[in-house]
């Protein structure tokens, strides 16, 4: 066993599951063959844990709420528009921002696997990758929203975007009422991950978080 | 392939259960699997389409009963075995006992981490003009490829409207099988809920997919 393995895995666990053993074995094989540097695997995990997350998407949404020119650019070409914000995580091609309006609510799913805008929202939550959401979102989106405690007026159009290619979708939720004059930073705190997937709304100003 | 991974419209899986304050990884090994998949893909052992295809080809009962990262682990092992990057002897020993195979992009090192934090580029030069434009009515073909495809079953045979043109992209159906990128035009195609789910369906629903041109026919 390498130094690396000692460092990372030998905590207090005296017994390892079959899966853990299998993962360790594969990691040993790949590093021993010289395919990957063990330290590079650590660095990947660390990068996911620290660099990406819904805070990136929240800043984009807050900017769109306060800057009409940015909002227009975002809806036209989200990759390009987000690329102009130096402080936000770098973004790949084919990011598409879709705007919620009083008449239309957008919701994103990947029925075939788990496609998700990682650079904007981080790694997807388990429910997004699991069978109940993937199976029902396209057929019964109102039922799925009810599972999240979300209900929409019955006449609101629900548009479900199934991420079947390398396009990635970011929902631009509606700006909450009562936030006139708020700064981008204040607004970003209201933007939830689920509001950018379309399974939730931004937080309401003044409500307990 | 018509696998269980193609879940759109299936019933019986129950409620969606969001987990409050969900951790990024529930177990440490999940993070190692994610890192290995990303590193080996970036080193050139496989592309994203092949990695999806190997998860789809897990036996249905395994696919449905395995956690997300367990599927990634099983798919990764199967892929690396098939492509000769690891051997059964290696797996049985839990260590490398067979010779290594050369990787297209060489060893994945710490200097490569930054670049994989941005998604790869899938847009390609157009080999031919687009057949469709926004506003065109199209039918998703009634096709059932035995290998990887990104045309979900629930739209096949149904009529929708082209809404956006995303340009030409790598075609997953061929890329997954090492049969080349064969770039194809990609369109967002919108279907009315009643077209997909019948006249009793909620009339306020619209569903779109991103469809490669070979998935569509003019009507």
CSV table of C-alpha atoms in Angstrom, one decimal:
chain,number,residue,atom,x,y,z
A,1,UNK,CA,0.0,0.0,0.0
A,2,UNK,CA,1.4,3.4,-0.9
A,3,UNK,CA,1.9,6.4,1.3
A,4,UNK,CA,-1.0,7.9,-0.4
A,5,UNK,CA,-3.4,5.2,0.6
A,6,UNK,CA,-2.3,5.4,4.2
A,7,UNK,CA,-2.8,9.1,4.1
A,8,UNK,CA,-6.3,8.9,2.7
A,9,UNK,CA,-8.0,5.8,3.7
A,10,UNK,CA,-6.7,4.5,7.0
A,11,UNK,CA,-8.9,6.4,9.4
A,12,UNK,CA,-10.8,4.7,12.1
A,13,UNK,CA,-12.5,2.1,9.9
A,14,UNK,CA,-11.3,-1.3,10.8
A,15,UNK,CA,-13.6,-3.0,8.3
A,16,UNK,CA,-14.0,-2.0,4.7
A,17,UNK,CA,-17.0,-2.7,2.6
A,18,UNK,CA,-16.6,-4.8,-0.6
A,19,UNK,CA,-17.1,-1.6,-2.6
A,20,UNK,CA,-14.4,0.3,-0.7
A,21,UNK,CA,-12.0,-2.6,-1.3
A,22,UNK,CA,-12.8,-2.7,-4.9
A,23,UNK,CA,-12.3,1.1,-5.3
A,24,UNK,CA,-9.0,0.9,-3.5
A,25,UNK,CA,-7.8,-2.0,-5.6
A,26,UNK,CA,-8.7,-0.1,-8.8
A,27,UNK,CA,-6.9,3.0,-7.6
A,28,UNK,CA,-3.8,0.9,-6.8
A,29,UNK,CA,-3.9,-0.7,-10.3
A,30,UNK,CA,-4.3,2.7,-12.1
A,31,UNK,CA,-1.5,4.4,-10.1
A,32,UNK,CA,0.8,1.4,-10.3
A,33,UNK,CA,0.4,1.2,-14.0
A,34,UNK,CA,1.4,4.9,-14.2
A,35,UNK,CA,-2.0,6.0,-15.7
A,36,UNK,CA,-2.7,8.6,-13.0
A,37,UNK,CA,-0.8,10.4,-10.3
A,38,UNK,CA,-2.4,9.6,-6.9
A,39,UNK,CA,-1.9,13.2,-5.9
A,40,UNK,CA,-3.8,14.3,-9.0
A,41,UNK,CA,-6.8,12.3,-7.9
A,42,UNK,CA,-6.6,14.1,-4.5
A,43,UNK,CA,-6.5,17.4,-6.4
A,44,UNK,CA,-9.5,16.5,-8.5
A,45,UNK,CA,-11.6,15.8,-5.4
A,46,UNK,CA,-10.4,18.9,-3.7
A,47,UNK,CA,-11.2,21.0,-6.8
A,48,UNK,CA,-14.8,19.6,-6.8
A,49,UNK,CA,-15.1,20.2,-3.1
A,50,UNK,CA,-13.9,23.8,-3.2
A,51,UNK,CA,-14.2,25.4,-6.7
A,52,UNK,CA,-17.6,24.5,-8.0
A,53,UNK,CA,-21.0,24.8,-6.4
A,54,UNK,CA,-24.3,26.7,-6.6
A,55,UNK,CA,-22.7,29.9,-5.4
A,56,UNK,CA,-21.4,30.3,-9.0
A,57,UNK,CA,-24.9,30.0,-10.5
A,58,UNK,CA,-26.3,32.3,-7.8
A,59,UNK,CA,-23.9,35.1,-8.7
A,60,UNK,CA,-24.9,34.8,-12.4
A,61,UNK,CA,-28.6,34.9,-11.5
A,62,UNK,CA,-28.1,37.9,-9.2
A,63,UNK,CA,-26.2,39.7,-11.9
A,64,UNK,CA,-29.0,39.0,-14.4
A,65,UNK,CA,-31.5,40.4,-12.0
A,66,UNK,CA,-29.6,43.7,-11.6
A,67,UNK,CA,-28.1,44.2,-15.0
A,68,UNK,CA,-30.5,44.1,-18.0
A,69,UNK,CA,-27.7,44.1,-20.6
A,70,UNK,CA,-26.1,41.1,-18.9
A,71,UNK,CA,-29.4,39.4,-18.7
A,72,UNK,CA,-30.0,39.9,-22.4
A,73,UNK,CA,-26.5,38.5,-23.1
A,74,UNK,CA,-27.0,35.6,-20.8
A,75,UNK,CA,-30.2,34.5,-22.5
A,76,UNK,CA,-28.6,34.9,-25.9
A,77,UNK,CA,-25.4,33.0,-25.2
A,78,UNK,CA,-24.9,31.9,-21.5
A,79,UNK,CA,-21.4,30.5,-22.0
A,80,UNK,CA,-20.2,33.8,-23.5
A,81,UNK,CA,-22.0,36.0,-20.9
A,82,UNK,CA,-20.7,34.0,-17.9
A,83,UNK,CA,-17.2,34.0,-19.4
A,84,UNK,CA,-17.2,37.8,-19.1
A,85,UNK,CA,-17.6,37.5,-15.3
A,86,UNK,CA,-14.0,36.9,-14.2
A,87,UNK,CA,-14.9,36.0,-10.7
A,88,UNK,CA,-17.2,33.2,-11.5
A,89,UNK,CA,-15.9,29.7,-12.2
A,90,UNK,CA,-14.8,29.0,-15.8
A,91,UNK,CA,-17.6,27.6,-17.9
A,92,UNK,CA,-17.7,25.2,-20.8
A,93,UNK,CA,-19.5,25.7,-24.1
A,94,UNK,CA,-23.2,25.4,-24.7
A,95,UNK,CA,-24.5,26.6,-21.4
A,96,UNK,CA,-28.1,27.8,-22.0
A,97,UNK,CA,-30.0,30.0,-19.6
A,98,UNK,CA,-33.7,29.8,-19.6
A,99,UNK,CA,-35.9,32.4,-18.0
A,100,UNK,CA,-38.9,31.8,-15.8
A,101,UNK,CA,-41.8,34.2,-16.3
A,102,UNK,CA,-45.2,34.6,-14.7
A,103,UNK,CA,-46.6,32.5,-17.5
A,104,UNK,CA,-43.9,29.8,-17.8
A,105,UNK,CA,-41.8,27.8,-15.4
A,106,UNK,CA,-38.8,25.9,-16.5
A,107,UNK,CA,-37.4,22.7,-15.0
A,108,UNK,CA,-34.4,20.7,-16.0
A,109,UNK,CA,-33.8,16.9,-16.0
A,110,UNK,CA,-31.6,14.3,-17.6
A,111,UNK,CA,-33.7,11.2,-18.1
A,112,UNK,CA,-30.9,9.2,-19.6
A,113,UNK,CA,-28.2,9.8,-17.0
A,114,UNK,CA,-27.3,12.8,-14.9
A,115,UNK,CA,-26.3,15.8,-17.1
A,116,UNK,CA,-26.2,18.9,-15.0
A,117,UNK,CA,-24.4,22.3,-15.2
A,118,UNK,CA,-21.5,21.3,-12.9
A,119,UNK,CA,-19.7,24.6,-13.4
A,120,UNK,CA,-22.7,26.6,-12.3
A,121,UNK,CA,-24.3,24.3,-9.7
A,122,UNK,CA,-21.6,21.9,-8.5
A,123,UNK,CA,-22.2,18.1,-8.5
A,124,UNK,CA,-25.8,17.2,-8.7
A,125,UNK,CA,-27.7,16.0,-5.6
A,126,UNK,CA,-28.6,12.3,-5.3
A,127,UNK,CA,-32.3,12.9,-6.1
A,128,UNK,CA,-31.4,14.5,-9.5
A,129,UNK,CA,-29.6,11.4,-10.5
A,130,UNK,CA,-32.1,8.9,-9.1
A,131,UNK,CA,-34.9,7.0,-10.8
A,132,UNK,CA,-38.0,8.8,-9.3
A,133,UNK,CA,-36.9,12.2,-10.6
A,134,UNK,CA,-35.6,11.0,-14.0
A,135,UNK,CA,-38.7,9.0,-14.7
A,136,UNK,CA,-41.4,11.4,-13.6
A,137,UNK,CA,-40.1,14.9,-14.4
A,138,UNK,CA,-41.0,14.6,-18.1
A,139,UNK,CA,-44.5,13.0,-17.5
A,140,UNK,CA,-45.7,14.5,-14.3
A,141,UNK,CA,-43.7,17.6,-13.5
A,142,UNK,CA,-46.4,19.0,-11.3
A,143,UNK,CA,-46.3,15.9,-9.2
A,144,UNK,CA,-42.6,16.1,-8.9
A,145,UNK,CA,-42.8,19.7,-7.9
A,146,UNK,CA,-45.3,18.7,-5.2
A,147,UNK,CA,-42.7,16.4,-3.8
A,148,UNK,CA,-40.6,19.5,-3.3
A,149,UNK,CA,-43.5,21.3,-1.7
A,150,UNK,CA,-43.7,23.6,-4.8
A,151,UNK,CA,-47.0,24.4,-6.5
A,152,UNK,CA,-47.7,26.6,-9.4
A,153,UNK,CA,-50.9,28.2,-10.7
A,154,UNK,CA,-52.7,25.6,-12.8
A,155,UNK,CA,-52.5,27.7,-15.9
A,156,UNK,CA,-48.7,28.2,-15.7
A,157,UNK,CA,-47.0,26.5,-18.6
A,158,UNK,CA,-44.3,24.0,-17.3
A,159,UNK,CA,-41.5,23.5,-19.7
A,160,UNK,CA,-39.3,20.5,-19.0
A,161,UNK,CA,-35.8,20.5,-20.6
A,162,UNK,CA,-34.4,17.0,-20.9
A,163,UNK,CA,-30.6,17.3,-21.1
A,164,UNK,CA,-30.0,14.7,-23.8
A,165,UNK,CA,-26.8,16.2,-25.3
A,166,UNK,CA,-23.9,18.3,-24.2
A,167,UNK,CA,-25.9,21.4,-23.8
A,168,UNK,CA,-26.4,22.4,-20.1
A,169,UNK,CA,-29.3,24.4,-18.7
A,170,UNK,CA,-29.5,27.0,-16.0
A,171,UNK,CA,-32.9,28.2,-14.9
A,172,UNK,CA,-33.0,32.0,-14.4
A,173,UNK,CA,-35.7,32.2,-11.7
A,174,UNK,CA,-37.9,35.3,-11.2
A,175,UNK,CA,-36.6,38.0,-8.9
A,176,UNK,CA,-38.4,37.9,-5.6
A,177,UNK,CA,-40.7,40.8,-4.8
A,178,UNK,CA,-39.5,43.2,-2.1
A,179,UNK,CA,-35.9,43.2,-3.2
A,180,UNK,CA,-35.8,46.6,-4.9
A,181,UNK,CA,-32.5,48.3,-4.4
A,182,UNK,CA,-30.8,45.2,-3.2
A,183,UNK,CA,-27.2,44.6,-4.1
A,184,UNK,CA,-26.0,41.6,-6.2
A,185,UNK,CA,-24.5,40.1,-3.1
A,186,UNK,CA,-27.7,40.4,-1.2
A,187,UNK,CA,-29.7,38.9,-4.0
A,188,UNK,CA,-27.2,36.1,-4.6
A,189,UNK,CA,-28.0,34.9,-1.0
A,190,UNK,CA,-31.6,34.4,-2.0
A,191,UNK,CA,-30.8,32.1,-5.0
A,192,UNK,CA,-31.1,28.5,-4.1
A,193,UNK,CA,-29.7,25.5,-6.1
A,194,UNK,CA,-33.2,24.1,-6.6
A,195,UNK,CA,-34.4,27.5,-8.0
A,196,UNK,CA,-31.8,27.1,-10.7
A,197,UNK,CA,-32.9,23.5,-11.6
A,198,UNK,CA,-36.5,24.6,-11.5
A,199,UNK,CA,-37.6,22.5,-8.6
A,200,UNK,CA,-37.8,25.4,-6.2
A,201,UNK,CA,-38.0,29.2,-5.9
A,202,UNK,CA,-35.5,31.7,-4.6
A,203,UNK,CA,-35.8,32.5,-0.9
A,204,UNK,CA,-38.3,35.1,0.1
A,205,UNK,CA,-36.8,38.3,1.6
A,206,UNK,CA,-37.1,38.2,5.4
A,207,UNK,CA,-38.2,34.6,5.6
A,208,UNK,CA,-36.2,32.3,7.8
A,209,UNK,CA,-33.6,30.5,5.7
B,1,UNK,CA,-30.1,0.7,-26.6
B,2,UNK,CA,-33.5,0.3,-25.0
B,3,UNK,CA,-32.0,0.0,-21.5
B,4,UNK,CA,-33.5,0.7,-18.1
B,5,UNK,CA,-31.3,3.9,-18.0
B,6,UNK,CA,-33.8,5.4,-20.5
B,7,UNK,CA,-36.3,6.2,-17.7
B,8,UNK,CA,-38.4,9.1,-19.0
B,9,UNK,CA,-42.1,8.4,-18.5
B,10,UNK,CA,-41.7,5.2,-16.4
B,11,UNK,CA,-44.0,4.8,-13.5
B,12,UNK,CA,-43.5,3.1,-10.1
B,13,UNK,CA,-40.2,4.6,-8.8
B,14,UNK,CA,-42.0,6.6,-6.1
B,15,UNK,CA,-41.5,10.0,-4.7
B,16,UNK,CA,-38.6,12.3,-5.2
B,17,UNK,CA,-36.8,12.5,-1.8
B,18,UNK,CA,-34.6,15.5,-1.5
B,19,UNK,CA,-32.0,15.2,1.3
B,20,UNK,CA,-31.6,18.4,3.4
B,21,UNK,CA,-28.0,19.6,3.7
B,22,UNK,CA,-26.8,16.8,1.4
B,23,UNK,CA,-23.1,16.2,1.5
B,24,UNK,CA,-21.2,16.3,-1.7
B,25,UNK,CA,-20.1,12.7,-1.2
B,26,UNK,CA,-21.8,10.3,1.2
B,27,UNK,CA,-18.8,8.0,1.4
B,28,UNK,CA,-15.1,8.8,0.7
B,29,UNK,CA,-14.9,6.1,-2.0
B,30,UNK,CA,-17.4,7.9,-4.1
B,31,UNK,CA,-15.0,10.8,-4.5
B,32,UNK,CA,-12.2,8.5,-5.5
B,33,UNK,CA,-14.5,6.9,-8.2
B,34,UNK,CA,-15.4,10.3,-9.6
B,35,UNK,CA,-11.7,11.3,-9.7
B,36,UNK,CA,-10.7,8.1,-11.4
B,37,UNK,CA,-13.4,8.4,-14.1
B,38,UNK,CA,-12.4,12.0,-14.8
B,39,UNK,CA,-8.7,11.3,-14.8
B,40,UNK,CA,-8.8,8.3,-17.1
B,41,UNK,CA,-11.2,10.0,-19.4
B,42,UNK,CA,-8.9,13.0,-19.6
B,43,UNK,CA,-5.9,10.8,-20.2
B,44,UNK,CA,-7.6,9.5,-23.3
B,45,UNK,CA,-8.7,6.0,-22.1
B,46,UNK,CA,-12.3,6.7,-23.2
B,47,UNK,CA,-14.7,9.6,-24.1
B,48,UNK,CA,-17.8,10.7,-22.2
B,49,UNK,CA,-20.1,8.8,-24.6
B,50,UNK,CA,-18.3,5.5,-24.0
B,51,UNK,CA,-18.4,6.0,-20.2
B,52,UNK,CA,-22.1,6.5,-20.4
B,53,UNK,CA,-22.6,3.5,-22.6
B,54,UNK,CA,-20.7,1.2,-20.2
B,55,UNK,CA,-23.0,2.3,-17.4
B,56,UNK,CA,-26.0,1.7,-19.6
B,57,UNK,CA,-24.9,-1.8,-20.4
B,58,UNK,CA,-24.8,-2.9,-16.8
B,59,UNK,CA,-27.4,-5.6,-16.3
B,60,UNK,CA,-30.8,-3.9,-15.6
B,61,UNK,CA,-31.1,-5.4,-12.1
B,62,UNK,CA,-27.6,-4.1,-11.3
B,63,UNK,CA,-28.3,-0.7,-12.7
B,64,UNK,CA,-31.5,-0.3,-10.7
B,65,UNK,CA,-30.1,-1.5,-7.4
B,66,UNK,CA,-26.7,0.2,-7.5
B,67,UNK,CA,-26.0,3.7,-6.1
B,68,UNK,CA,-24.9,6.4,-8.5
B,69,UNK,CA,-21.2,6.1,-7.9
B,70,UNK,CA,-21.4,2.3,-7.7
B,71,UNK,CA,-22.7,2.4,-11.3
B,72,UNK,CA,-19.7,4.6,-12.2
B,73,UNK,CA,-17.3,2.2,-10.6
B,74,UNK,CA,-18.8,-0.8,-12.3
B,75,UNK,CA,-18.9,1.0,-15.7
B,76,UNK,CA,-15.3,2.2,-15.3
B,77,UNK,CA,-14.0,-1.3,-14.5
B,78,UNK,CA,-15.9,-2.9,-17.4
B,79,UNK,CA,-14.7,-0.2,-19.8
B,80,UNK,CA,-11.0,-0.4,-18.7
B,81,UNK,CA,-11.1,-4.2,-18.9
B,82,UNK,CA,-12.7,-4.1,-22.4
B,83,UNK,CA,-10.2,-1.6,-23.7
B,84,UNK,CA,-7.3,-3.5,-22.3
B,85,UNK,CA,-6.1,-0.8,-19.8
B,86,UNK,CA,-6.5,-3.3,-16.9
B,87,UNK,CA,-6.7,-7.1,-16.9
B,88,UNK,CA,-8.8,-9.6,-15.0
B,89,UNK,CA,-5.5,-10.7,-13.3
B,90,UNK,CA,-5.0,-7.1,-12.1
B,91,UNK,CA,-8.5,-7.0,-10.7
B,92,UNK,CA,-8.1,-10.4,-9.0
B,93,UNK,CA,-4.8,-9.4,-7.5
B,94,UNK,CA,-5.9,-5.9,-6.4
B,95,UNK,CA,-2.7,-4.7,-7.9
B,96,UNK,CA,-1.1,-4.2,-11.2
B,97,UNK,CA,0.3,-7.5,-12.4
B,98,UNK,CA,-0.1,-7.1,-16.2
B,99,UNK,CA,1.8,-4.6,-18.4
B,100,UNK,CA,0.4,-1.1,-18.8
B,101,UNK,CA,-1.1,0.1,-22.1
B,102,UNK,CA,-0.2,3.5,-23.5
B,103,UNK,CA,-2.7,6.3,-23.0
B,104,UNK,CA,-3.5,8.7,-25.8
B,105,UNK,CA,-2.8,11.8,-23.7
B,106,UNK,CA,-0.3,10.2,-21.4
B,107,UNK,CA,-0.3,10.0,-17.6
B,108,UNK,CA,-2.8,12.2,-15.8
B,109,UNK,CA,-0.9,14.4,-13.5
B,110,UNK,CA,-1.7,17.2,-11.1
B,111,UNK,CA,-1.0,19.8,-13.8
B,112,UNK,CA,-4.0,18.4,-15.7
B,113,UNK,CA,-6.5,19.0,-13.0
B,114,UNK,CA,-7.3,22.6,-13.8
B,115,UNK,CA,-8.3,21.9,-17.4
B,116,UNK,CA,-10.8,19.2,-16.5
B,117,UNK,CA,-12.7,21.5,-14.3
B,118,UNK,CA,-14.2,23.0,-17.5
B,119,UNK,CA,-16.3,20.7,-19.6
B,120,UNK,CA,-14.8,19.5,-22.9
B,121,UNK,CA,-15.7,21.1,-26.2
B,122,UNK,CA,-18.2,19.2,-28.3
B,123,UNK,CA,-19.0,21.8,-31.0
B,124,UNK,CA,-17.5,20.9,-34.4
B,125,UNK,CA,-17.3,22.4,-37.8
B,126,UNK,CA,-20.4,21.7,-39.9
B,127,UNK,CA,-19.9,19.0,-42.6
B,128,UNK,CA,-23.1,20.0,-44.3
B,129,UNK,CA,-25.9,22.7,-44.1
B,130,UNK,CA,-28.5,22.2,-41.4
B,131,UNK,CA,-31.6,20.4,-42.6
B,132,UNK,CA,-33.9,22.1,-40.1
B,133,UNK,CA,-34.5,25.5,-38.7
B,134,UNK,CA,-36.4,27.0,-35.8
B,135,UNK,CA,-40.1,26.6,-36.3
B,136,UNK,CA,-40.0,23.4,-38.4
B,137,UNK,CA,-42.2,20.6,-37.4
B,138,UNK,CA,-40.3,17.3,-37.2
B,139,UNK,CA,-40.9,13.8,-36.1
B,140,UNK,CA,-38.5,11.9,-33.8
B,141,UNK,CA,-37.7,8.8,-35.7
B,142,UNK,CA,-39.0,5.4,-34.6
B,143,UNK,CA,-35.6,3.9,-34.3
B,144,UNK,CA,-34.2,1.5,-31.7
B,145,UNK,CA,-30.4,1.4,-32.0
B,146,UNK,CA,-28.9,-1.6,-30.2
B,147,UNK,CA,-26.0,0.5,-29.0
B,148,UNK,CA,-25.6,4.0,-27.4
B,149,UNK,CA,-28.1,6.7,-28.4
B,150,UNK,CA,-29.3,9.9,-26.9
B,151,UNK,CA,-32.8,9.7,-28.3
B,152,UNK,CA,-35.0,8.8,-25.4
B,153,UNK,CA,-37.7,6.3,-26.1
B,154,UNK,CA,-40.5,8.5,-24.9
B,155,UNK,CA,-40.3,10.8,-27.9
B,156,UNK,CA,-39.8,8.3,-30.6
B,157,UNK,CA,-42.5,8.5,-33.3
B,158,UNK,CA,-43.8,11.8,-31.9
B,159,UNK,CA,-44.0,15.2,-33.6
B,160,UNK,CA,-42.4,18.3,-32.2
B,161,UNK,CA,-41.2,21.7,-33.2
B,162,UNK,CA,-37.6,22.8,-33.7
B,163,UNK,CA,-37.0,25.7,-31.3
B,164,UNK,CA,-33.2,26.2,-31.3
B,165,UNK,CA,-30.2,25.3,-33.4
B,166,UNK,CA,-27.1,24.6,-31.3
B,167,UNK,CA,-24.7,24.1,-34.2
B,168,UNK,CA,-22.8,20.9,-35.0
B,169,UNK,CA,-21.7,18.6,-32.2
B,170,UNK,CA,-19.9,15.3,-31.7
B,171,UNK,CA,-22.4,12.5,-32.4
B,172,UNK,CA,-22.6,10.3,-29.3
B,173,UNK,CA,-24.1,7.3,-31.2
B,174,UNK,CA,-20.8,6.8,-33.1
B,175,UNK,CA,-18.4,8.3,-30.6
B,176,UNK,CA,-19.4,5.9,-27.9
B,177,UNK,CA,-18.3,3.0,-30.1
B,178,UNK,CA,-15.0,4.3,-31.2
B,179,UNK,CA,-16.6,4.9,-34.6
B,180,UNK,CA,-15.6,8.5,-34.9
B,181,UNK,CA,-17.2,11.9,-34.1
B,182,UNK,CA,-19.4,12.3,-37.2
B,183,UNK,CA,-20.5,15.8,-36.1
B,184,UNK,CA,-24.2,16.4,-36.5
B,185,UNK,CA,-26.5,19.4,-36.2
B,186,UNK,CA,-28.1,19.5,-32.8
B,187,UNK,CA,-31.6,21.1,-32.1
B,188,UNK,CA,-33.8,21.7,-29.2
B,189,UNK,CA,-37.1,20.1,-30.2
B,190,UNK,CA,-40.2,20.8,-28.1
B,191,UNK,CA,-43.1,18.4,-27.7
B,192,UNK,CA,-46.5,19.1,-26.3
B,193,UNK,CA,-47.3,17.0,-23.3
B,194,UNK,CA,-50.4,15.6,-24.9
B,195,UNK,CA,-48.5,14.5,-28.0
B,196,UNK,CA,-46.2,12.5,-25.7
B,197,UNK,CA,-48.6,11.3,-23.0
B,198,UNK,CA,-52.0,11.3,-24.6
B,199,UNK,CA,-55.1,13.5,-24.5
B,200,UNK,CA,-55.6,13.1,-20.7
B,201,UNK,CA,-52.2,14.6,-20.0
B,202,UNK,CA,-51.8,18.0,-18.3
B,203,UNK,CA,-52.3,20.5,-21.1
B,204,UNK,CA,-49.8,22.9,-19.6
B,205,UNK,CA,-46.8,20.6,-20.1
B,206,UNK,CA,-44.1,21.0,-22.8
B,207,UNK,CA,-41.1,18.8,-22.9
B,208,UNK,CA,-37.9,19.4,-25.0
B,209,UNK,CA,-35.0,17.2,-25.8
B,210,UNK,CA,-31.8,18.1,-27.6
B,211,UNK,CA,-31.9,16.0,-30.8
B,212,UNK,CA,-29.2,15.3,-33.2
B,213,UNK,CA,-30.2,15.6,-36.8
B,214,UNK,CA,-30.2,11.9,-37.6
B,215,UNK,CA,-32.8,11.4,-34.9
B,216,UNK,CA,-35.3,13.6,-36.8
B,217,UNK,CA,-37.4,13.4,-40.0
B,218,UNK,CA,-39.2,16.2,-41.8
B,219,UNK,CA,-43.0,16.0,-41.9
